[in-house]
């Protein structure tokens, strides 16, 4: 009901270990009416800001850590500018975002897939600038907290789930 970004990501994750399909399908159907851009902006901007504070973009950095900055910034931007639940993949998030660095980013996604977790990479000056500019853009964004939708459908899902588990 409060637009929990982590829950929304779990619902949309391409990686599923186990799930109750009826429950997740129903929750996925309900989720869009509860999405609040302000909550998502706050969540993703915080993740990106904390990750960015922990790195010096001019030095070699773990490529995976840089993506921990880029993806949340794009998700925050999406939540405000596009509305709704941001897509999970970087490719989808980049679809509506115009940047001259798109090819560099796509190449780094492929490179990251080939490297181990400890791989260090030095970002190009263009990507360093892009990261700072995107962070500044997202930092300037705002979204008004909307009145949450009626809790009735979520309460009904909760009750029906309990009735299924505890007949």
Short mmCIF file of N, CA, C and O in Angstrom, two decimals, residues 63-163:
data_model
loop_
_atom_site.label_atom_id
_atom_site.label_comp_id
_atom_site.label_asym_id
_atom_site.label_seq_id
_atom_site.Cartn_x
_atom_site.Cartn_y
_atom_site.Cartn_z
N UNK A 63 32.80 -2.57 -11.41
CA UNK A 63 31.79 -2.24 -12.40
C UNK A 63 30.39 -2.50 -11.85
O UNK A 63 29.46 -1.71 -12.07
N UNK A 64 30.25 -3.59 -11.12
CA UNK A 64 28.96 -3.92 -10.53
C UNK A 64 28.46 -2.79 -9.62
O UNK A 64 27.28 -2.46 -9.61
N UNK A 65 29.38 -2.18 -8.88
CA UNK A 65 29.00 -1.08 -7.97
C UNK A 65 28.51 0.13 -8.75
O UNK A 65 27.61 0.85 -8.30
N UNK A 66 29.09 0.38 -9.92
CA UNK A 66 28.63 1.51 -10.72
C UNK A 66 27.20 1.27 -11.20
O UNK A 66 26.39 2.19 -11.21
N UNK A 67 26.90 0.04 -11.54
CA UNK A 67 25.53 -0.27 -11.95
C UNK A 67 24.56 -0.12 -10.77
O UNK A 67 23.37 0.13 -10.97
N UNK A 68 25.07 -0.24 -9.53
CA UNK A 68 24.25 0.01 -8.34
C UNK A 68 23.94 1.50 -8.18
O UNK A 68 23.11 1.87 -7.36
N UNK A 69 24.61 2.33 -8.93
CA UNK A 69 24.30 3.76 -8.98
C UNK A 69 23.38 4.03 -10.17
O UNK A 69 22.34 4.68 -10.04
N UNK A 70 23.77 3.53 -11.32
CA UNK A 70 23.06 3.85 -12.56
C UNK A 70 21.62 3.34 -12.56
O UNK A 70 20.69 4.09 -12.85
N UNK A 71 21.41 2.08 -12.22
CA UNK A 71 20.06 1.53 -12.29
C UNK A 71 19.08 2.24 -11.36
O UNK A 71 17.98 2.62 -11.77
N UNK A 72 19.44 2.46 -10.07
CA UNK A 72 18.50 3.19 -9.21
C UNK A 72 18.22 4.62 -9.68
O UNK A 72 17.10 5.10 -9.54
N UNK A 73 19.23 5.29 -10.23
CA UNK A 73 18.98 6.64 -10.74
C UNK A 73 17.98 6.60 -11.88
O UNK A 73 17.06 7.43 -11.94
N UNK A 74 18.14 5.64 -12.78
CA UNK A 74 17.19 5.53 -13.89
C UNK A 74 15.82 5.10 -13.41
O UNK A 74 14.79 5.54 -13.95
N UNK A 75 15.76 4.25 -12.39
CA UNK A 75 14.47 3.82 -11.84
C UNK A 75 13.76 5.00 -11.17
O UNK A 75 12.54 5.16 -11.32
N UNK A 76 14.50 5.82 -10.45
CA UNK A 76 13.91 7.01 -9.81
C UNK A 76 13.38 7.96 -10.87
O UNK A 76 12.26 8.48 -10.76
N UNK A 77 14.18 8.16 -11.90
CA UNK A 77 13.78 9.04 -12.99
C UNK A 77 12.52 8.52 -13.66
O UNK A 77 11.59 9.26 -13.96
N UNK A 78 12.47 7.21 -13.90
CA UNK A 78 11.31 6.57 -14.53
C UNK A 78 10.06 6.78 -13.67
O UNK A 78 8.99 7.12 -14.18
N UNK A 79 10.19 6.53 -12.37
CA UNK A 79 9.04 6.62 -11.47
C UNK A 79 8.39 8.01 -11.54
O UNK A 79 7.17 8.12 -11.51
N UNK A 80 9.22 9.04 -11.67
CA UNK A 80 8.69 10.40 -11.72
C UNK A 80 8.24 10.77 -13.12
O UNK A 80 7.14 11.28 -13.31
N UNK A 81 9.06 10.50 -14.11
CA UNK A 81 8.77 10.98 -15.46
C UNK A 81 7.79 10.08 -16.23
O UNK A 81 6.98 10.58 -17.00
N UNK A 82 7.87 8.77 -16.04
CA UNK A 82 6.99 7.85 -16.76
C UNK A 82 5.79 7.43 -15.92
O UNK A 82 4.76 7.07 -16.46
N UNK A 83 6.01 7.41 -14.62
CA UNK A 83 4.95 6.94 -13.74
C UNK A 83 4.89 5.43 -13.73
O UNK A 83 5.42 4.76 -14.61
N UNK A 84 4.31 4.90 -12.72
CA UNK A 84 4.18 3.45 -12.64
C UNK A 84 5.42 2.80 -12.06
O UNK A 84 6.32 3.46 -11.55
N UNK A 85 5.43 1.48 -12.15
CA UNK A 85 6.51 0.68 -11.59
C UNK A 85 7.67 0.65 -12.59
O UNK A 85 7.47 0.24 -13.74
N UNK A 86 8.86 1.07 -12.18
CA UNK A 86 9.99 1.05 -13.11
C UNK A 86 10.33 -0.38 -13.53
O UNK A 86 10.21 -1.32 -12.74
N UNK A 87 10.75 -0.56 -14.78
CA UNK A 87 11.17 -1.88 -15.23
C UNK A 87 12.40 -2.35 -14.45
O UNK A 87 13.14 -1.55 -13.89
N UNK A 88 12.60 -3.64 -14.45
CA UNK A 88 13.73 -4.22 -13.72
C UNK A 88 15.05 -4.09 -14.48
O UNK A 88 16.09 -3.92 -13.87
N UNK A 89 15.01 -4.20 -15.79
CA UNK A 89 16.26 -4.26 -16.54
C UNK A 89 16.75 -2.86 -16.94
O UNK A 89 15.96 -1.96 -17.21
N UNK A 90 18.05 -2.76 -17.00
CA UNK A 90 18.68 -1.52 -17.42
C UNK A 90 18.30 -1.18 -18.86
O UNK A 90 18.04 -0.01 -19.18
N UNK A 91 18.22 -2.18 -19.70
CA UNK A 91 17.86 -1.95 -21.10
C UNK A 91 16.49 -1.28 -21.20
O UNK A 91 16.32 -0.30 -21.93
N UNK A 92 15.51 -1.80 -20.44
CA UNK A 92 14.18 -1.19 -20.46
C UNK A 92 14.19 0.21 -19.89
O UNK A 92 13.51 1.11 -20.40
N UNK A 93 14.94 0.43 -18.83
CA UNK A 93 15.02 1.76 -18.22
C UNK A 93 15.66 2.76 -19.17
O UNK A 93 15.34 3.94 -19.14
N UNK A 94 16.56 2.28 -20.00
CA UNK A 94 17.26 3.17 -20.93
C UNK A 94 16.44 3.47 -22.18
O UNK A 94 16.77 4.40 -22.91
N UNK A 95 15.38 2.72 -22.43
CA UNK A 95 14.59 2.90 -23.66
C UNK A 95 14.09 4.33 -23.84
O UNK A 95 14.06 4.84 -24.95
N UNK A 96 13.65 4.97 -22.77
CA UNK A 96 13.10 6.33 -22.88
C UNK A 96 14.10 7.42 -22.53
O UNK A 96 13.76 8.58 -22.51
N UNK A 97 15.32 7.02 -22.24
CA UNK A 97 16.35 7.95 -21.79
C UNK A 97 17.34 8.18 -22.91
O UNK A 97 17.96 7.23 -23.40
N UNK A 98 17.51 9.40 -23.32
CA UNK A 98 18.42 9.73 -24.41
C UNK A 98 19.80 10.09 -23.86
O UNK A 98 19.92 10.99 -23.04
N UNK A 99 20.81 9.35 -24.30
CA UNK A 99 22.18 9.66 -23.90
C UNK A 99 23.14 9.26 -25.01
O UNK A 99 22.93 8.24 -25.67
N UNK A 100 24.16 10.05 -25.19
CA UNK A 100 25.20 9.73 -26.17
C UNK A 100 26.06 8.56 -25.70
O UNK A 100 26.83 8.00 -26.47
N UNK A 101 25.92 8.20 -24.43
CA UNK A 101 26.74 7.13 -23.85
C UNK A 101 26.05 5.77 -23.88
O UNK A 101 26.55 4.81 -23.28
N UNK A 102 24.92 5.66 -24.57
CA UNK A 102 24.15 4.40 -24.57
C UNK A 102 25.00 3.22 -25.03
O UNK A 102 24.95 2.14 -24.42
N UNK A 103 25.79 3.39 -26.06
CA UNK A 103 26.62 2.29 -26.56
C UNK A 103 27.66 1.90 -25.53
O UNK A 103 27.90 0.71 -25.31
N UNK A 104 28.29 2.89 -24.90
CA UNK A 104 29.27 2.59 -23.85
C UNK A 104 28.63 1.79 -22.71
O UNK A 104 29.21 0.83 -22.21
N UNK A 105 27.43 2.19 -22.32
CA UNK A 105 26.74 1.50 -21.23
C UNK A 105 26.40 0.07 -21.64
O UNK A 105 26.63 -0.88 -20.88
N UNK A 106 25.88 -0.10 -22.84
CA UNK A 106 25.55 -1.44 -23.34
C UNK A 106 26.80 -2.32 -23.39
O UNK A 106 26.75 -3.49 -23.02
N UNK A 107 27.90 -1.75 -23.82
CA UNK A 107 29.17 -2.49 -23.86
C UNK A 107 29.61 -2.89 -22.44
O UNK A 107 30.13 -3.98 -22.23
N UNK A 108 29.40 -1.99 -21.47
CA UNK A 108 29.79 -2.31 -20.10
C UNK A 108 28.88 -3.39 -19.48
O UNK A 108 29.35 -4.19 -18.68
N UNK A 109 27.63 -3.41 -19.87
CA UNK A 109 26.74 -4.49 -19.42
C UNK A 109 27.29 -5.83 -19.90
O UNK A 109 27.37 -6.79 -19.14
N UNK A 110 27.68 -5.88 -21.17
CA UNK A 110 28.23 -7.12 -21.73
C UNK A 110 29.56 -7.46 -21.06
O UNK A 110 29.81 -8.64 -20.74
N UNK A 111 30.39 -6.47 -20.82
CA UNK A 111 31.68 -6.70 -20.17
C UNK A 111 31.48 -7.24 -18.75
O UNK A 111 32.15 -8.18 -18.33
N UNK A 112 30.55 -6.65 -18.02
CA UNK A 112 30.27 -7.09 -16.65
C UNK A 112 29.86 -8.56 -16.62
O UNK A 112 30.24 -9.30 -15.71
N UNK A 113 29.10 -8.98 -17.61
CA UNK A 113 28.64 -10.37 -17.67
C UNK A 113 29.80 -11.35 -17.85
O UNK A 113 29.70 -12.52 -17.45
N UNK A 114 30.89 -10.87 -18.42
CA UNK A 114 32.05 -11.73 -18.67
C UNK A 114 33.06 -11.73 -17.54
O UNK A 114 33.97 -12.56 -17.52
N UNK A 115 32.94 -10.79 -16.60
CA UNK A 115 33.94 -10.62 -15.56
C UNK A 115 33.46 -11.17 -14.22
O UNK A 115 32.27 -11.36 -14.01
N UNK A 116 34.42 -11.37 -13.32
CA UNK A 116 34.03 -11.79 -11.97
C UNK A 116 33.69 -10.56 -11.13
O UNK A 116 33.85 -9.43 -11.56
N UNK A 117 33.23 -10.82 -9.91
CA UNK A 117 32.74 -9.76 -9.02
C UNK A 117 33.82 -8.72 -8.67
O UNK A 117 33.50 -7.58 -8.38
N UNK A 118 35.07 -9.11 -8.68
CA UNK A 118 36.13 -8.20 -8.25
C UNK A 118 36.71 -7.37 -9.39
O UNK A 118 37.62 -6.56 -9.17
N UNK A 119 36.19 -7.53 -10.59
CA UNK A 119 36.70 -6.78 -11.74
C UNK A 119 36.61 -5.27 -11.50
O UNK A 119 35.58 -4.76 -11.08
N UNK A 120 37.71 -4.59 -11.75
CA UNK A 120 37.78 -3.14 -11.62
C UNK A 120 37.80 -2.51 -13.00
O UNK A 120 38.46 -3.01 -13.91
N UNK A 121 37.12 -1.39 -13.14
CA UNK A 121 37.02 -0.71 -14.42
C UNK A 121 37.16 0.79 -14.20
O UNK A 121 36.65 1.33 -13.22
N UNK A 122 37.84 1.45 -15.11
CA UNK A 122 37.93 2.91 -15.06
C UNK A 122 36.91 3.46 -16.06
O UNK A 122 36.99 3.17 -17.26
N UNK A 123 35.96 4.21 -15.55
CA UNK A 123 34.94 4.80 -16.41
C UNK A 123 35.54 5.88 -17.29
O UNK A 123 36.45 6.61 -16.87
N UNK A 124 35.01 5.99 -18.49
CA UNK A 124 35.44 7.06 -19.38
C UNK A 124 35.02 8.40 -18.77
O UNK A 124 34.09 8.46 -17.97
N UNK A 125 35.69 9.48 -19.15
CA UNK A 125 35.28 10.80 -18.66
C UNK A 125 33.81 11.10 -18.98
O UNK A 125 33.12 11.73 -18.19
N UNK A 126 33.34 10.60 -20.13
CA UNK A 126 31.94 10.83 -20.51
C UNK A 126 30.99 10.13 -19.54
O UNK A 126 29.96 10.69 -19.14
N UNK A 127 31.34 8.90 -19.15
CA UNK A 127 30.49 8.17 -18.21
C UNK A 127 30.57 8.75 -16.81
O UNK A 127 29.58 8.74 -16.06
N UNK A 128 31.73 9.27 -16.44
CA UNK A 128 31.85 9.94 -15.15
C UNK A 128 30.92 11.15 -15.11
O UNK A 128 30.16 11.35 -14.15
N UNK A 129 30.97 11.95 -16.16
CA UNK A 129 30.12 13.15 -16.24
C UNK A 129 28.65 12.76 -16.30
O UNK A 129 27.82 13.37 -15.61
N UNK A 130 28.33 11.76 -17.08
CA UNK A 130 26.95 11.30 -17.19
C UNK A 130 26.40 10.88 -15.82
O UNK A 130 25.27 11.21 -15.46
N UNK A 131 27.20 10.17 -15.06
CA UNK A 131 26.77 9.69 -13.74
C UNK A 131 26.46 10.86 -12.82
O UNK A 131 25.42 10.90 -12.17
N UNK A 132 27.36 11.83 -12.79
CA UNK A 132 27.16 13.01 -11.93
C UNK A 132 25.96 13.83 -12.42
O UNK A 132 25.12 14.26 -11.62
N UNK A 133 25.86 14.01 -13.73
CA UNK A 133 24.74 14.78 -14.29
C UNK A 133 23.40 14.09 -13.99
O UNK A 133 22.42 14.75 -13.64
N UNK A 134 23.37 12.78 -14.15
CA UNK A 134 22.13 12.03 -13.88
C UNK A 134 21.78 12.10 -12.40
O UNK A 134 20.62 12.28 -12.03
N UNK A 135 22.79 11.98 -11.54
CA UNK A 135 22.54 12.10 -10.10
C UNK A 135 21.98 13.48 -9.77
O UNK A 135 21.02 13.61 -9.00
N UNK A 136 22.56 14.52 -10.36
CA UNK A 136 22.06 15.88 -10.12
C UNK A 136 20.64 16.06 -10.64
O UNK A 136 19.81 16.71 -10.00
N UNK A 137 20.36 15.48 -11.81
CA UNK A 137 19.00 15.56 -12.36
C UNK A 137 18.00 14.89 -11.41
O UNK A 137 16.95 15.45 -11.10
N UNK A 138 18.33 13.69 -10.96
CA UNK A 138 17.42 12.95 -10.08
C UNK A 138 17.31 13.65 -8.72
O UNK A 138 16.23 13.67 -8.12
N UNK A 139 18.39 14.25 -8.25
CA UNK A 139 18.35 14.97 -6.98
C UNK A 139 17.40 16.15 -7.05
O UNK A 139 16.81 16.54 -6.03
N UNK A 140 17.25 16.73 -8.22
CA UNK A 140 16.37 17.89 -8.39
C UNK A 140 14.90 17.49 -8.62
O UNK A 140 14.02 18.34 -8.56
N UNK A 141 14.65 16.22 -8.88
CA UNK A 141 13.28 15.78 -9.12
C UNK A 141 12.46 15.80 -7.84
O UNK A 141 12.99 15.62 -6.75
N UNK A 142 11.18 15.99 -8.01
CA UNK A 142 10.27 15.89 -6.87
C UNK A 142 8.99 15.24 -7.35
O UNK A 142 8.66 15.26 -8.53
N UNK A 143 8.31 14.64 -6.42
CA UNK A 143 7.02 14.03 -6.69
C UNK A 143 6.16 14.23 -5.46
O UNK A 143 6.62 14.06 -4.33
N UNK A 144 4.94 14.61 -5.67
CA UNK A 144 4.02 14.82 -4.57
C UNK A 144 3.51 13.48 -4.07
O UNK A 144 3.13 12.61 -4.86
N UNK A 145 3.51 13.33 -2.77
CA UNK A 145 2.97 12.09 -2.18
C UNK A 145 1.47 12.07 -2.44
O UNK A 145 0.75 13.00 -2.10
N UNK A 146 1.04 11.01 -3.09
CA UNK A 146 -0.38 10.87 -3.42
C UNK A 146 -1.11 10.17 -2.28
O UNK A 146 -0.51 9.46 -1.49
N UNK A 147 -2.39 10.41 -2.24
CA UNK A 147 -3.23 9.71 -1.27
C UNK A 147 -3.28 8.24 -1.68
O UNK A 147 -3.61 7.93 -2.83
N UNK A 148 -2.92 7.33 -0.78
CA UNK A 148 -2.93 5.91 -1.15
C UNK A 148 -4.32 5.44 -1.56
O UNK A 148 -5.33 5.94 -1.07
N UNK A 149 -4.34 4.50 -2.47
CA UNK A 149 -5.60 3.92 -2.93
C UNK A 149 -6.26 3.15 -1.78
O UNK A 149 -5.63 2.84 -0.77
N UNK A 150 -7.49 2.84 -1.96
CA UNK A 150 -8.28 2.10 -0.98
C UNK A 150 -7.59 0.78 -0.62
O UNK A 150 -7.15 0.03 -1.50
N UNK A 151 -7.50 0.50 0.66
CA UNK A 151 -6.86 -0.73 1.14
C UNK A 151 -7.73 -1.97 0.96
O UNK A 151 -7.24 -3.08 1.14
N UNK A 152 -8.98 -1.78 0.64
CA UNK A 152 -9.91 -2.90 0.54
C UNK A 152 -9.42 -4.08 -0.29
O UNK A 152 -9.44 -5.23 0.19
N UNK A 153 -8.96 -3.87 -1.52
CA UNK A 153 -8.49 -5.00 -2.31
C UNK A 153 -7.30 -5.73 -1.70
O UNK A 153 -7.21 -6.95 -1.77
N UNK A 154 -6.39 -4.99 -1.08
CA UNK A 154 -5.25 -5.62 -0.42
C UNK A 154 -5.70 -6.41 0.81
O UNK A 154 -5.21 -7.51 1.06
N UNK A 155 -6.62 -5.84 1.56
CA UNK A 155 -7.15 -6.55 2.72
C UNK A 155 -7.84 -7.84 2.30
O UNK A 155 -7.69 -8.88 2.95
N UNK A 156 -8.58 -7.78 1.21
CA UNK A 156 -9.26 -8.98 0.72
C UNK A 156 -8.25 -10.04 0.28
O UNK A 156 -8.42 -11.23 0.56
N UNK A 157 -7.19 -9.62 -0.40
CA UNK A 157 -6.14 -10.56 -0.79
C UNK A 157 -5.51 -11.19 0.45
O UNK A 157 -5.27 -12.40 0.49
N UNK A 158 -5.25 -10.38 1.45
CA UNK A 158 -4.67 -10.88 2.70
C UNK A 158 -5.59 -11.92 3.34
O UNK A 158 -5.16 -13.01 3.71
N UNK A 159 -6.87 -11.58 3.44
CA UNK A 159 -7.83 -12.51 4.06
C UNK A 159 -7.97 -13.80 3.27
O UNK A 159 -7.99 -14.89 3.83
N UNK A 160 -8.04 -13.67 1.95
CA UNK A 160 -8.20 -14.88 1.13
C UNK A 160 -6.93 -15.75 1.18
O UNK A 160 -7.02 -16.98 1.16
N UNK A 161 -5.78 -15.11 1.28
CA UNK A 161 -4.52 -15.86 1.40
C UNK A 161 -4.49 -16.60 2.73
O UNK A 161 -4.12 -17.78 2.79
N UNK A 162 -4.88 -15.92 3.80
CA UNK A 162 -4.92 -16.57 5.11
C UNK A 162 -5.91 -17.75 5.10
O UNK A 162 -5.63 -18.80 5.66
N UNK A 163 -7.06 -17.55 4.45
CA UNK A 163 -8.07 -18.61 4.39
C UNK A 163 -7.55 -19.82 3.62
O UNK A 163 -7.90 -20.97 3.94
#
